[in-house]
């Protein structure tokens, strides 16, 4: 759907084109482009390559565009943007409601036969200006609602909010940034703080993914956020290089955390129909001390071992985790876009994984995944979505399913079909039907079934 983007416009019902800088350098606030990887979006993480048709943004009419509250209040010209959205959802499990109330594998709408107030989201930002001058920006994202635990970072407000409670909060992003017009025409952007990862295709914000639910590869196999510094070098208007230092996956400030690395590149073809993005994330991702016993939430890939809770972890620097993600997109025609992603991850010597959490016996783990998305614009207000996925978790480290007190590996599949319906630019309605199944062990409905069929819908109001 990049043809419209090249003209400075975006189909209303399809994924939105990236915001275009105006001649004055102001970046309009618009929904993100779902036709590119996470690294090439303005919602946090990386930054998009420069779009040549910047001057056409001045002539872009406002019909079909999101109307933000600050615009209605007369502050549309303010350099500081304040906007957000409200997302509520309902998910029904056709197998019946499990005893634990969980739709295993279906996230963030994991509560069976229940309404969830997923995201009550507020953004305050002063975006960078992609021009020939040094300039500064910042962004603060506040996430209220049930998804606070979906985006949880270790060390921030531990045990402050009750699990599965609507009354929770997560400071999803908090960073400052600077644009440096050096080396190339596009210059270099540097940001520091907490920001969404550049790895993969889908992201935490509801408007940054095509469906209500997310794939296994995103929920179990990838980080959501990082705390650190990231540089984006706009080598050309079609190529970005990323390099950064991070303190791990989904964790807050702690001087004991060792630093790791994140980097990669993104490329857009000359006709803007094809994109490719590759990211590598590396670094220690267990903890210098085992986490307290009884803490409500443990990060994915961490094993709770009560007998060693709070004790030093002598193997911390050996517990390094490595993840490679590759995302390719191709626009087949004006209506159909395909997205493909592959992930490969491994981690050494996870404490407790070899014992089922009975003691500190370590075990290394690997995981792999492949996902495919088709986005088809049936109508200016309706985009159809079909996602297919396979997720391999050979040692059970990521999904942490147990049989006879031992972690078991499995292969998980899901097929999801849905739609993005926008009766109004400020309102999104997204119904979906999702079928999950496991290859080797019963994983669903309290570990009694090998498959699960859910029907869900969410409504997003952008303000």
CSV table of C-alpha atoms in Angstrom, one decimal, residues 71-451:
chain,number,residue,atom,x,y,z
A,71,UNK,CA,-6.7,19.9,17.1
A,72,UNK,CA,-10.3,20.5,18.2
A,73,UNK,CA,-9.0,22.6,21.0
A,74,UNK,CA,-7.0,24.8,18.6
A,75,UNK,CA,-3.5,23.4,19.4
A,76,UNK,CA,-2.8,21.7,16.1
A,77,UNK,CA,0.2,23.9,15.4
A,78,UNK,CA,1.8,23.2,18.8
A,79,UNK,CA,5.2,21.5,18.5
A,80,UNK,CA,4.2,19.2,21.5
A,81,UNK,CA,1.7,16.6,20.4
A,82,UNK,CA,-0.8,15.1,22.9
A,83,UNK,CA,-2.9,12.2,21.6
A,84,UNK,CA,-3.8,8.6,22.3
A,85,UNK,CA,-6.5,6.0,22.1
A,86,UNK,CA,-8.9,3.8,24.1
A,87,UNK,CA,-9.1,0.1,23.3
A,88,UNK,CA,-11.7,-2.4,24.7
A,89,UNK,CA,-12.2,-6.0,23.7
A,90,UNK,CA,-14.2,-9.2,24.3
A,91,UNK,CA,-12.9,-12.7,23.6
A,92,UNK,CA,-14.9,-15.9,23.7
A,93,UNK,CA,-13.5,-19.4,23.9
A,94,UNK,CA,-15.7,-21.8,22.0
A,95,UNK,CA,-14.3,-24.7,24.0
A,96,UNK,CA,-15.9,-23.2,27.1
A,97,UNK,CA,-14.3,-21.2,29.8
A,98,UNK,CA,-11.2,-22.9,31.3
A,99,UNK,CA,-11.0,-23.2,35.1
A,100,UNK,CA,-8.1,-20.8,35.2
A,101,UNK,CA,-10.0,-18.4,32.9
A,102,UNK,CA,-7.0,-18.3,30.4
A,103,UNK,CA,-7.0,-18.6,26.7
A,104,UNK,CA,-3.4,-20.0,26.6
A,105,UNK,CA,-1.3,-18.5,23.8
A,106,UNK,CA,-3.9,-15.8,23.0
A,107,UNK,CA,-2.5,-12.5,24.1
A,108,UNK,CA,-3.1,-9.8,25.2
A,109,UNK,CA,-6.7,-10.8,25.2
A,110,UNK,CA,-5.9,-13.9,27.3
A,111,UNK,CA,-9.0,-13.8,29.6
A,112,UNK,CA,-11.6,-16.3,28.3
A,113,UNK,CA,-15.2,-15.1,27.8
A,114,UNK,CA,-14.4,-11.7,29.3
A,115,UNK,CA,-14.3,-8.1,28.5
A,116,UNK,CA,-11.0,-6.3,28.8
A,117,UNK,CA,-10.2,-2.6,28.9
A,118,UNK,CA,-6.9,-3.3,27.2
A,119,UNK,CA,-5.3,0.1,26.5
A,120,UNK,CA,-6.1,3.6,27.7
A,121,UNK,CA,-3.1,5.1,26.1
A,122,UNK,CA,-1.7,8.6,26.2
A,123,UNK,CA,1.2,10.0,24.2
A,124,UNK,CA,3.0,13.3,24.8
A,125,UNK,CA,5.7,13.9,22.3
A,126,UNK,CA,7.8,16.5,20.5
A,127,UNK,CA,8.8,14.6,17.3
A,128,UNK,CA,12.2,15.1,15.7
A,129,UNK,CA,12.3,17.2,12.5
A,130,UNK,CA,14.1,15.4,9.7
A,131,UNK,CA,15.9,18.5,8.3
A,132,UNK,CA,19.4,19.9,8.0
A,133,UNK,CA,19.6,21.2,11.5
A,134,UNK,CA,20.3,19.8,15.0
A,135,UNK,CA,17.1,19.5,16.9
A,136,UNK,CA,15.7,17.7,19.9
A,137,UNK,CA,12.6,15.7,20.7
A,138,UNK,CA,11.1,13.5,23.3
A,139,UNK,CA,8.3,11.1,23.9
A,140,UNK,CA,6.4,9.7,26.9
A,141,UNK,CA,3.8,6.9,26.5
A,142,UNK,CA,1.5,6.0,29.4
A,143,UNK,CA,-0.4,2.7,29.2
A,144,UNK,CA,-3.4,2.3,31.5
A,145,UNK,CA,-5.7,-0.8,31.5
A,146,UNK,CA,-5.4,-4.5,31.4
A,147,UNK,CA,-2.4,-4.5,29.0
A,148,UNK,CA,-0.1,-3.1,31.7
A,149,UNK,CA,1.0,-6.6,32.6
A,150,UNK,CA,1.4,-7.5,28.9
A,151,UNK,CA,4.0,-4.8,28.6
A,152,UNK,CA,5.5,-5.3,32.1
A,153,UNK,CA,9.1,-4.4,32.8
A,154,UNK,CA,11.0,-6.0,35.6
A,155,UNK,CA,11.9,-3.5,38.4
A,156,UNK,CA,9.1,-1.0,37.7
A,157,UNK,CA,6.2,-1.0,40.1
A,158,UNK,CA,6.7,-4.7,41.0
A,159,UNK,CA,3.5,-6.1,42.7
A,160,UNK,CA,1.9,-2.6,42.7
A,161,UNK,CA,-1.1,-3.7,40.7
A,162,UNK,CA,-3.1,-6.9,40.9
A,163,UNK,CA,-2.8,-9.4,38.0
A,164,UNK,CA,-5.7,-9.3,35.5
A,165,UNK,CA,-6.8,-6.0,37.0
A,166,UNK,CA,-7.9,-3.0,34.8
A,167,UNK,CA,-6.4,-0.6,37.3
A,168,UNK,CA,-2.8,-1.0,36.3
A,169,UNK,CA,-0.2,1.3,34.7
A,170,UNK,CA,3.0,0.9,32.6
A,171,UNK,CA,5.3,3.7,31.5
A,172,UNK,CA,5.6,2.2,28.0
A,173,UNK,CA,8.1,4.6,26.6
A,174,UNK,CA,10.1,7.4,28.1
A,175,UNK,CA,12.9,8.8,25.9
A,176,UNK,CA,14.7,11.9,24.6
A,177,UNK,CA,16.2,12.1,21.1
A,178,UNK,CA,18.3,14.3,18.9
A,179,UNK,CA,18.7,14.6,15.1
A,180,UNK,CA,22.2,15.2,13.9
A,181,UNK,CA,22.6,16.3,10.3
A,182,UNK,CA,26.0,14.6,9.8
A,183,UNK,CA,27.6,12.0,7.4
A,184,UNK,CA,24.7,11.8,5.0
A,185,UNK,CA,21.7,13.9,3.9
A,186,UNK,CA,19.4,12.0,6.2
A,187,UNK,CA,21.7,12.4,9.2
A,188,UNK,CA,21.7,10.4,12.4
A,189,UNK,CA,19.0,10.1,15.1
A,190,UNK,CA,20.0,9.2,18.6
A,191,UNK,CA,17.5,8.3,21.4
A,192,UNK,CA,18.0,7.4,25.0
A,193,UNK,CA,15.5,6.0,27.5
A,194,UNK,CA,12.9,3.3,27.3
A,195,UNK,CA,11.6,2.5,23.8
A,196,UNK,CA,9.8,-0.2,21.9
A,197,UNK,CA,12.0,-2.8,20.3
A,198,UNK,CA,12.9,-2.5,16.6
A,199,UNK,CA,12.8,-6.4,16.3
A,200,UNK,CA,10.0,-8.0,14.4
A,201,UNK,CA,6.8,-6.9,12.8
A,202,UNK,CA,4.1,-6.4,15.4
A,203,UNK,CA,4.3,-4.0,18.4
A,204,UNK,CA,2.6,-3.4,21.7
A,205,UNK,CA,0.4,-0.4,20.8
A,206,UNK,CA,-3.0,-1.5,19.6
A,207,UNK,CA,-2.7,0.8,16.5
A,208,UNK,CA,0.7,-0.7,15.6
A,209,UNK,CA,-0.6,-4.2,14.8
A,210,UNK,CA,-3.3,-5.4,12.4
A,211,UNK,CA,-5.2,-7.7,14.8
A,212,UNK,CA,-6.3,-7.7,18.4
A,213,UNK,CA,-4.3,-10.8,19.3
A,214,UNK,CA,-0.6,-11.2,18.7
A,215,UNK,CA,1.4,-14.2,17.5
A,216,UNK,CA,3.4,-16.6,19.8
A,217,UNK,CA,6.6,-15.3,18.2
A,218,UNK,CA,5.8,-11.8,19.5
A,219,UNK,CA,4.5,-12.6,22.9
A,220,UNK,CA,6.9,-15.4,23.8
A,221,UNK,CA,9.9,-15.0,21.5
A,222,UNK,CA,10.7,-11.3,21.4
A,223,UNK,CA,11.3,-8.4,23.7
A,224,UNK,CA,8.7,-5.7,23.9
A,225,UNK,CA,10.8,-2.8,25.1
A,226,UNK,CA,14.4,-1.9,25.9
A,227,UNK,CA,16.1,0.6,28.1
A,228,UNK,CA,19.2,2.1,26.6
A,229,UNK,CA,20.5,4.1,23.6
A,230,UNK,CA,19.7,3.6,20.0
A,231,UNK,CA,21.2,5.3,16.9
A,232,UNK,CA,19.5,5.4,13.5
A,233,UNK,CA,21.7,6.4,10.6
A,234,UNK,CA,19.7,7.3,7.5
A,235,UNK,CA,22.4,6.2,5.0
A,236,UNK,CA,20.1,7.0,2.1
A,237,UNK,CA,16.4,7.7,1.8
A,238,UNK,CA,15.9,3.9,1.4
A,239,UNK,CA,18.5,2.4,3.9
A,240,UNK,CA,18.7,2.7,7.7
A,241,UNK,CA,21.4,1.3,10.0
A,242,UNK,CA,20.7,0.7,13.7
A,243,UNK,CA,23.1,0.3,16.6
A,244,UNK,CA,22.4,0.5,20.3
A,245,UNK,CA,23.3,-0.5,23.8
A,246,UNK,CA,20.6,-2.0,26.0
A,247,UNK,CA,20.3,-3.4,29.5
A,248,UNK,CA,18.2,-6.4,28.4
A,249,UNK,CA,14.7,-7.3,27.5
A,250,UNK,CA,11.8,-5.5,29.3
A,251,UNK,CA,13.5,-4.3,32.4
A,252,UNK,CA,13.9,-1.0,34.3
A,253,UNK,CA,17.0,0.7,35.6
A,254,UNK,CA,19.4,-1.4,37.7
A,255,UNK,CA,23.1,-0.7,37.9
A,256,UNK,CA,23.8,-4.4,38.2
A,257,UNK,CA,22.4,-5.2,34.8
A,258,UNK,CA,25.1,-5.9,32.2
A,259,UNK,CA,24.8,-4.1,28.9
A,260,UNK,CA,24.0,-5.9,25.6
A,261,UNK,CA,23.7,-4.9,22.0
A,262,UNK,CA,20.9,-4.3,19.5
A,263,UNK,CA,21.4,-3.5,15.8
A,264,UNK,CA,20.4,-4.1,12.3
A,265,UNK,CA,19.3,-2.5,9.1
A,266,UNK,CA,16.2,-1.7,7.0
A,267,UNK,CA,15.9,-1.4,3.3
A,268,UNK,CA,13.1,-0.1,1.0
A,269,UNK,CA,13.2,-0.8,-2.7
A,270,UNK,CA,13.2,2.1,-5.2
A,271,UNK,CA,9.6,1.6,-6.2
A,272,UNK,CA,8.7,1.3,-2.4
A,273,UNK,CA,6.9,-2.0,-3.0
A,274,UNK,CA,9.4,-4.2,-1.1
A,275,UNK,CA,11.1,-3.8,2.3
A,276,UNK,CA,13.5,-5.9,4.3
A,277,UNK,CA,14.6,-5.5,7.9
A,278,UNK,CA,17.0,-7.6,10.0
A,279,UNK,CA,17.7,-7.1,13.7
A,280,UNK,CA,20.0,-8.8,16.2
A,281,UNK,CA,19.6,-8.6,20.0
A,282,UNK,CA,22.3,-10.0,22.3
A,283,UNK,CA,23.1,-9.8,26.0
A,284,UNK,CA,22.6,-11.3,29.5
A,285,UNK,CA,18.9,-11.7,30.1
A,286,UNK,CA,18.6,-13.6,33.4
A,287,UNK,CA,19.3,-11.6,36.6
A,288,UNK,CA,22.3,-10.9,38.8
A,289,UNK,CA,20.1,-12.2,41.7
A,290,UNK,CA,17.2,-14.6,41.4
A,291,UNK,CA,13.9,-12.7,41.7
A,292,UNK,CA,11.9,-12.8,44.9
A,293,UNK,CA,9.6,-15.8,45.4
A,294,UNK,CA,6.0,-14.9,45.1
A,295,UNK,CA,6.4,-12.0,42.7
A,296,UNK,CA,3.3,-11.7,40.5
A,297,UNK,CA,5.0,-11.6,37.1
A,298,UNK,CA,8.2,-13.2,35.9
A,299,UNK,CA,9.7,-12.2,32.6
A,300,UNK,CA,9.3,-14.6,29.7
A,301,UNK,CA,12.2,-17.1,29.8
A,302,UNK,CA,12.8,-16.8,33.5
A,303,UNK,CA,12.1,-19.8,35.8
A,304,UNK,CA,10.9,-19.2,39.3
A,305,UNK,CA,13.0,-21.4,41.7
A,306,UNK,CA,11.7,-20.8,45.2
A,307,UNK,CA,14.7,-22.5,46.8
A,308,UNK,CA,17.2,-20.0,45.4
A,309,UNK,CA,14.9,-16.9,45.4
A,310,UNK,CA,16.9,-13.7,46.0
A,311,UNK,CA,20.3,-15.5,45.9
A,312,UNK,CA,23.1,-14.3,43.7
A,313,UNK,CA,23.2,-15.9,40.2
A,314,UNK,CA,26.9,-16.9,39.6
A,315,UNK,CA,26.2,-17.7,36.0
A,316,UNK,CA,24.6,-14.3,35.1
A,317,UNK,CA,27.2,-13.3,32.6
A,318,UNK,CA,26.9,-16.7,31.0
A,319,UNK,CA,23.1,-16.4,30.6
A,320,UNK,CA,23.4,-14.5,27.4
A,321,UNK,CA,20.4,-14.5,25.0
A,322,UNK,CA,20.7,-14.0,21.2
A,323,UNK,CA,17.8,-13.2,18.9
A,324,UNK,CA,17.8,-12.7,15.1
A,325,UNK,CA,14.6,-11.4,13.4
A,326,UNK,CA,14.0,-10.8,9.7
A,327,UNK,CA,10.9,-9.1,8.3
A,328,UNK,CA,10.2,-8.8,4.6
A,329,UNK,CA,7.2,-7.0,3.1
A,330,UNK,CA,5.9,-6.9,-0.5
A,331,UNK,CA,3.1,-4.9,-2.0
A,332,UNK,CA,1.7,-7.2,-4.7
A,333,UNK,CA,-0.7,-4.7,-6.0
A,334,UNK,CA,-2.7,-1.6,-4.9
A,335,UNK,CA,-4.8,-3.8,-2.5
A,336,UNK,CA,-2.6,-6.7,-1.3
A,337,UNK,CA,0.4,-6.6,0.9
A,338,UNK,CA,2.3,-9.6,2.3
A,339,UNK,CA,4.5,-9.6,5.4
A,340,UNK,CA,6.8,-12.5,6.3
A,341,UNK,CA,8.9,-12.9,9.5
A,342,UNK,CA,11.4,-15.5,10.7
A,343,UNK,CA,13.0,-15.5,14.2
A,344,UNK,CA,15.8,-17.6,15.6
A,345,UNK,CA,16.7,-17.4,19.3
A,346,UNK,CA,18.8,-19.2,21.9
A,347,UNK,CA,19.9,-18.7,25.5
A,348,UNK,CA,22.6,-20.3,27.6
A,349,UNK,CA,22.3,-21.9,31.1
A,350,UNK,CA,18.8,-20.8,32.2
A,351,UNK,CA,18.7,-21.5,36.0
A,352,UNK,CA,16.0,-24.0,37.0
A,353,UNK,CA,15.1,-24.9,33.4
A,354,UNK,CA,16.7,-28.4,33.8
A,355,UNK,CA,14.8,-29.2,37.0
A,356,UNK,CA,11.3,-27.9,36.4
A,357,UNK,CA,12.0,-25.1,38.9
A,358,UNK,CA,12.8,-27.6,41.7
A,359,UNK,CA,16.4,-26.4,42.0
A,360,UNK,CA,18.9,-24.3,40.1
A,361,UNK,CA,19.9,-26.9,37.5
A,362,UNK,CA,20.5,-24.9,34.3
A,363,UNK,CA,19.6,-25.8,30.8
A,364,UNK,CA,20.2,-24.0,27.5
A,365,UNK,CA,17.2,-23.3,25.2
A,366,UNK,CA,16.4,-22.4,21.6
A,367,UNK,CA,13.3,-21.2,19.8
A,368,UNK,CA,12.3,-20.6,16.2
A,369,UNK,CA,9.3,-19.1,14.5
A,370,UNK,CA,7.8,-18.2,11.1
A,371,UNK,CA,4.9,-15.9,10.5
A,372,UNK,CA,3.0,-14.8,7.4
A,373,UNK,CA,0.5,-11.9,7.1
A,374,UNK,CA,-1.7,-10.9,4.2
A,375,UNK,CA,-3.4,-7.5,4.3
A,376,UNK,CA,-6.0,-6.9,1.7
A,377,UNK,CA,-8.0,-3.7,1.2
A,378,UNK,CA,-11.5,-4.7,0.3
A,379,UNK,CA,-12.9,-1.2,0.6
A,380,UNK,CA,-11.4,2.2,1.6
A,381,UNK,CA,-12.9,1.5,5.1
A,382,UNK,CA,-12.2,-2.3,5.3
A,383,UNK,CA,-8.9,-4.2,5.3
A,384,UNK,CA,-8.9,-8.0,5.7
A,385,UNK,CA,-6.1,-9.7,7.6
A,386,UNK,CA,-4.9,-13.3,7.5
A,387,UNK,CA,-2.1,-14.4,9.8
A,388,UNK,CA,-0.4,-17.8,9.9
A,389,UNK,CA,2.3,-18.9,12.3
A,390,UNK,CA,4.4,-21.7,13.6
A,391,UNK,CA,6.4,-21.4,16.8
A,392,UNK,CA,8.9,-24.0,17.9
A,393,UNK,CA,9.8,-24.1,21.7
A,394,UNK,CA,11.9,-27.3,22.0
A,395,UNK,CA,12.8,-27.0,25.6
A,396,UNK,CA,9.7,-25.2,26.8
A,397,UNK,CA,11.6,-22.2,28.1
A,398,UNK,CA,9.5,-19.7,26.4
A,399,UNK,CA,5.9,-21.0,26.9
A,400,UNK,CA,6.8,-22.9,30.1
A,401,UNK,CA,4.3,-25.7,29.8
A,402,UNK,CA,4.9,-28.5,32.4
A,403,UNK,CA,4.1,-32.2,32.6
A,404,UNK,CA,5.0,-34.2,35.7
A,405,UNK,CA,6.8,-31.1,37.1
A,406,UNK,CA,9.1,-30.9,34.1
A,407,UNK,CA,9.1,-28.3,31.3
A,408,UNK,CA,8.1,-29.8,27.9
A,409,UNK,CA,8.9,-28.6,24.5
A,410,UNK,CA,6.2,-28.3,21.8
A,411,UNK,CA,5.4,-26.8,18.5
A,412,UNK,CA,2.5,-24.3,18.4
A,413,UNK,CA,0.5,-23.2,15.4
A,414,UNK,CA,-2.2,-20.5,14.9
A,415,UNK,CA,-4.3,-19.3,12.1
A,416,UNK,CA,-6.1,-16.0,12.5
A,417,UNK,CA,-8.5,-14.1,10.2
A,418,UNK,CA,-9.9,-10.7,10.9
A,419,UNK,CA,-10.6,-7.3,9.6
A,420,UNK,CA,-9.9,-3.6,10.3
A,421,UNK,CA,-13.1,-1.7,9.8
A,422,UNK,CA,-13.0,2.1,10.1
A,423,UNK,CA,-16.5,3.5,9.9
A,424,UNK,CA,-14.8,6.8,10.9
A,425,UNK,CA,-11.1,7.6,10.9
A,426,UNK,CA,-11.2,7.9,14.6
A,427,UNK,CA,-12.9,4.5,15.2
A,428,UNK,CA,-11.4,1.1,14.5
A,429,UNK,CA,-13.5,-2.1,14.9
A,430,UNK,CA,-11.5,-5.4,14.5
A,431,UNK,CA,-13.2,-8.7,14.7
A,432,UNK,CA,-11.1,-11.9,14.5
A,433,UNK,CA,-11.4,-15.7,14.5
A,434,UNK,CA,-8.4,-17.6,15.8
A,435,UNK,CA,-7.5,-21.3,15.8
A,436,UNK,CA,-4.6,-22.5,17.9
A,437,UNK,CA,-3.2,-26.0,18.2
A,438,UNK,CA,-0.2,-27.8,19.7
A,439,UNK,CA,1.6,-30.7,18.1
A,440,UNK,CA,2.7,-32.9,21.0
A,441,UNK,CA,1.0,-32.1,24.3
A,442,UNK,CA,-2.4,-30.8,25.4
A,443,UNK,CA,-1.8,-27.1,26.1
A,444,UNK,CA,-5.3,-25.5,26.1
A,445,UNK,CA,-8.3,-25.4,28.4
A,446,UNK,CA,-6.3,-26.3,31.5
A,447,UNK,CA,-4.0,-28.6,29.6
A,448,UNK,CA,-6.9,-30.9,28.5
A,449,UNK,CA,-7.1,-30.1,24.8
A,450,UNK,CA,-4.6,-29.9,21.9
A,451,UNK,CA,-6.6,-27.1,20.2
